[in-house]
Amino acid sequence: MDGGTGGARSGASGRATGGADGGATGGASAIGARVAELGRERVDHRFKGLPPDAEGLTVDELAAQRRNLFEGGFTTPVLALSAPSLAHNLDLLEHYTAAHGLAFAPHGKTSMAPQLFADQLARGAWGITVAVPHQVRVCRAFGVPRVFLANEVVDAAALHWLGGLLDADPSFELVVYVDSVRGVELMDTALRAAGTRRRLDVVVELGTAEGARTGARGEAACEAVAEAVGRTGTLRLVGVAGYEGEVPAAQPDSVRAYLRRLVALAEGLDKAGHFADADRIVVSAGGSAWFDAVAEVFADVPELSAPVLKLLRSGAYVTHDDDHYRRLTPFNRVPEEGALQPAFRLWAQVVSRPAPGQAFLNAGKRDAPYDLGLPTPVAVRSARDGSVRTPAEGTAVAKLSDQHAWLSLPADEPLEVGDWVALALSHPCTTFDRWQLIPVVEEGGAVTSYVRTFF
């Protein structure tokens, strides 16, 4: 099993902090110092899968022991992150975005792991993207200098807090979606009531189609939202944004057509003077399935009245997966630009073999994602001698219960009670949220660091 480098003090990948520009450099330094504090957290009952005899050790102390995942007292089920794969994926998107002239604000809701935020900022990320105000709180607790909140916020309590953040730290940058006139009115009312002095930067979200997810439906609706922002004294329109992954029955042509509409919308709003107060104009898109289309279309963004920040937001790339994103990754279409590597393995044990064609593992819905595909058995580690083999063809997870995986087996599969089974997973976003402290494992099985999540 592959795993992780470095300890908690240097982030999950062990890479030193730094960045491509002043904001990223300062942010990486600040978040690196706060991430180091996670190494002083005590290991206890909150963190499943960790060795019971590590109770009371700090995370740094446990990492320094370099315990073996299989022989060092870890209990099953236990999720592990591959250090080489994690570092590879971080490096690949750093180089990809730089090569295509894109700024990068990876979607932090995938992992909600400050150590990974630190690694991304160290590799030149502009900032971190989140989806809800709570996630902004996590980012700010660890010193993230720029946050892109890809959602409209109409919660007055959250807006009061966000306004206070802006006033308390003039260097902090926050960009938030707007997609309705009513939403703009609610935001303005809340920020006025809070007495916020700094204006909140907003981008108009262009919806992909009728019946799709959020976003103003059409250019005329976006124009109305822009005009509503201009009537406030609390908001400043700084760009446009969208999520091409919501294009119905997405195909390369339809995704590119939507992205060209997004670019044209930025042009139109700029010509109408809606970005007159903006220091830079944000044009943002990009999930983990179509960032090649984003790179291609954004390469043709025209000159506007202010410098353009072409902002990609892909997040699932950090750990990738063995199913959903493996099939959809843009690198399938542009293999000459690299390949992402699945970084997760969930290890569970066989706890029952009640029938020849059936076995049960002690991992279930509380441990593994199942919203975009069931886990897949990819390796078996013998409880007798520690040897590792590939399971017989036809071995599969048939379904998940709360705490059991139902395996269907061919008649000749020699799986025994006590054997460890590695499960490949689908959808990193719903993997991270099931684990609060994740071992990062080197080749050979040594656990050298731990990633802390905050969901």
CSV table of N, CA, C and O in Angstrom, one decimal, residues 70-71 347-350 379-391 413-422:
chain,number,residue,atom,x,y,z
A,70,PHE,N,-0.4,-2.3,8.7
A,70,PHE,CA,-0.9,-3.6,8.9
A,70,PHE,C,-0.5,-4.3,10.2
A,70,PHE,O,-1.1,-5.2,10.7
A,71,GLU,N,0.7,-3.9,10.7
A,71,GLU,CA,1.3,-4.5,11.8
A,71,GLU,C,1.5,-3.6,13.0
A,71,GLU,O,2.0,-4.0,14.0
A,347,TRP,N,-9.1,-0.2,3.9
A,347,TRP,CA,-8.8,-1.6,4.3
A,347,TRP,C,-9.8,-2.0,5.3
A,347,TRP,O,-10.1,-1.4,6.4
A,348,ALA,N,-10.5,-3.2,5.1
A,348,ALA,CA,-11.5,-3.8,6.0
A,348,ALA,C,-11.1,-5.3,6.1
A,348,ALA,O,-10.3,-5.8,5.3
A,349,GLN,N,-11.7,-5.9,7.1
A,349,GLN,CA,-11.4,-7.3,7.4
A,349,GLN,C,-12.6,-8.2,7.1
A,349,GLN,O,-13.8,-7.7,7.3
A,350,VAL,N,-12.4,-9.4,6.7
A,350,VAL,CA,-13.5,-10.4,6.5
A,350,VAL,C,-13.9,-10.8,7.9
A,350,VAL,O,-13.0,-11.3,8.7
A,379,ALA,N,-7.5,-5.8,-3.6
A,379,ALA,CA,-6.3,-6.6,-3.0
A,379,ALA,C,-6.8,-7.3,-1.8
A,379,ALA,O,-7.7,-6.9,-1.1
A,380,VAL,N,-6.1,-8.4,-1.5
A,380,VAL,CA,-6.4,-9.2,-0.3
A,380,VAL,C,-5.1,-9.4,0.4
A,380,VAL,O,-4.1,-9.9,-0.3
A,381,ARG,N,-5.0,-9.1,1.7
A,381,ARG,CA,-3.8,-9.4,2.5
A,381,ARG,C,-4.1,-10.5,3.4
A,381,ARG,O,-5.0,-10.4,4.3
A,382,SER,N,-3.4,-11.6,3.3
A,382,SER,CA,-3.6,-12.8,4.1
A,382,SER,C,-3.4,-12.6,5.5
A,382,SER,O,-2.4,-12.0,6.0
A,383,ALA,N,-4.3,-13.0,6.4
A,383,ALA,CA,-4.2,-12.9,7.8
A,383,ALA,C,-3.2,-14.0,8.3
A,383,ALA,O,-2.7,-13.9,9.4
A,384,ARG,N,-2.9,-15.0,7.5
A,384,ARG,CA,-2.0,-16.1,7.8
A,384,ARG,C,-0.5,-15.7,7.7
A,384,ARG,O,0.3,-15.9,8.6
A,385,ASP,N,-0.2,-15.1,6.5
A,385,ASP,CA,1.3,-14.8,6.3
A,385,ASP,C,1.6,-13.4,5.8
A,385,ASP,O,2.7,-13.1,5.5
A,386,GLY,N,0.6,-12.6,5.7
A,386,GLY,CA,0.8,-11.2,5.2
A,386,GLY,C,1.0,-11.0,3.7
A,386,GLY,O,1.3,-9.9,3.3
A,387,SER,N,0.9,-12.1,3.0
A,387,SER,CA,1.1,-12.0,1.5
A,387,SER,C,-0.1,-11.2,0.9
A,387,SER,O,-1.2,-11.3,1.5
A,388,VAL,N,0.1,-10.5,-0.2
A,388,VAL,CA,-0.9,-9.7,-0.8
A,388,VAL,C,-1.2,-10.3,-2.2
A,388,VAL,O,-0.2,-10.6,-3.0
A,389,ARG,N,-2.4,-10.4,-2.6
A,389,ARG,CA,-2.8,-10.9,-3.9
A,389,ARG,C,-4.0,-10.2,-4.4
A,389,ARG,O,-4.7,-9.4,-3.7
A,390,THR,N,-4.3,-10.4,-5.7
A,390,THR,CA,-5.5,-9.8,-6.3
A,390,THR,C,-6.6,-10.8,-6.1
A,390,THR,O,-6.5,-12.0,-6.3
A,391,PRO,N,-7.8,-10.3,-5.7
A,391,PRO,CA,-8.9,-11.2,-5.5
A,391,PRO,C,-9.4,-11.8,-6.8
A,391,PRO,O,-9.1,-11.3,-7.9
A,413,GLU,N,-12.8,-18.5,-4.9
A,413,GLU,CA,-12.1,-17.4,-4.2
A,413,GLU,C,-11.8,-17.9,-2.8
A,413,GLU,O,-12.7,-18.2,-2.0
A,414,PRO,N,-10.5,-18.0,-2.4
A,414,PRO,CA,-10.1,-18.6,-1.1
A,414,PRO,C,-10.1,-17.6,0.1
A,414,PRO,O,-9.4,-17.8,1.1
A,415,LEU,N,-10.9,-16.6,0.0
A,415,LEU,CA,-10.9,-15.5,1.1
A,415,LEU,C,-11.3,-16.2,2.4
A,415,LEU,O,-12.2,-17.0,2.5
A,416,GLU,N,-10.6,-15.8,3.5
A,416,GLU,CA,-10.8,-16.3,4.8
A,416,GLU,C,-11.2,-15.3,5.8
A,416,GLU,O,-10.8,-14.1,5.6
A,417,VAL,N,-11.9,-15.7,6.8
A,417,VAL,CA,-12.2,-14.8,7.9
A,417,VAL,C,-10.8,-14.3,8.5
A,417,VAL,O,-9.9,-15.1,8.7
A,418,GLY,N,-10.7,-13.0,8.7
A,418,GLY,CA,-9.5,-12.4,9.2
A,418,GLY,C,-8.7,-11.7,8.1
A,418,GLY,O,-7.8,-10.9,8.4
A,419,ASP,N,-8.8,-12.1,6.9
A,419,ASP,CA,-8.1,-11.5,5.8
A,419,ASP,C,-8.4,-10.0,5.7
A,419,ASP,O,-9.6,-9.6,5.9
A,420,TRP,N,-7.4,-9.2,5.3
A,420,TRP,CA,-7.7,-7.8,5.0
A,420,TRP,C,-8.0,-7.6,3.5
A,420,TRP,O,-7.3,-8.2,2.7
A,421,VAL,N,-9.0,-6.8,3.2
A,421,VAL,CA,-9.4,-6.5,1.8
A,421,VAL,C,-9.3,-5.0,1.6
A,421,VAL,O,-9.8,-4.2,2.3
A,422,ALA,N,-8.5,-4.7,0.5
A,422,ALA,CA,-8.4,-3.2,0.1
A,422,ALA,C,-9.6,-2.9,-0.8
A,422,ALA,O,-9.8,-3.6,-1.8
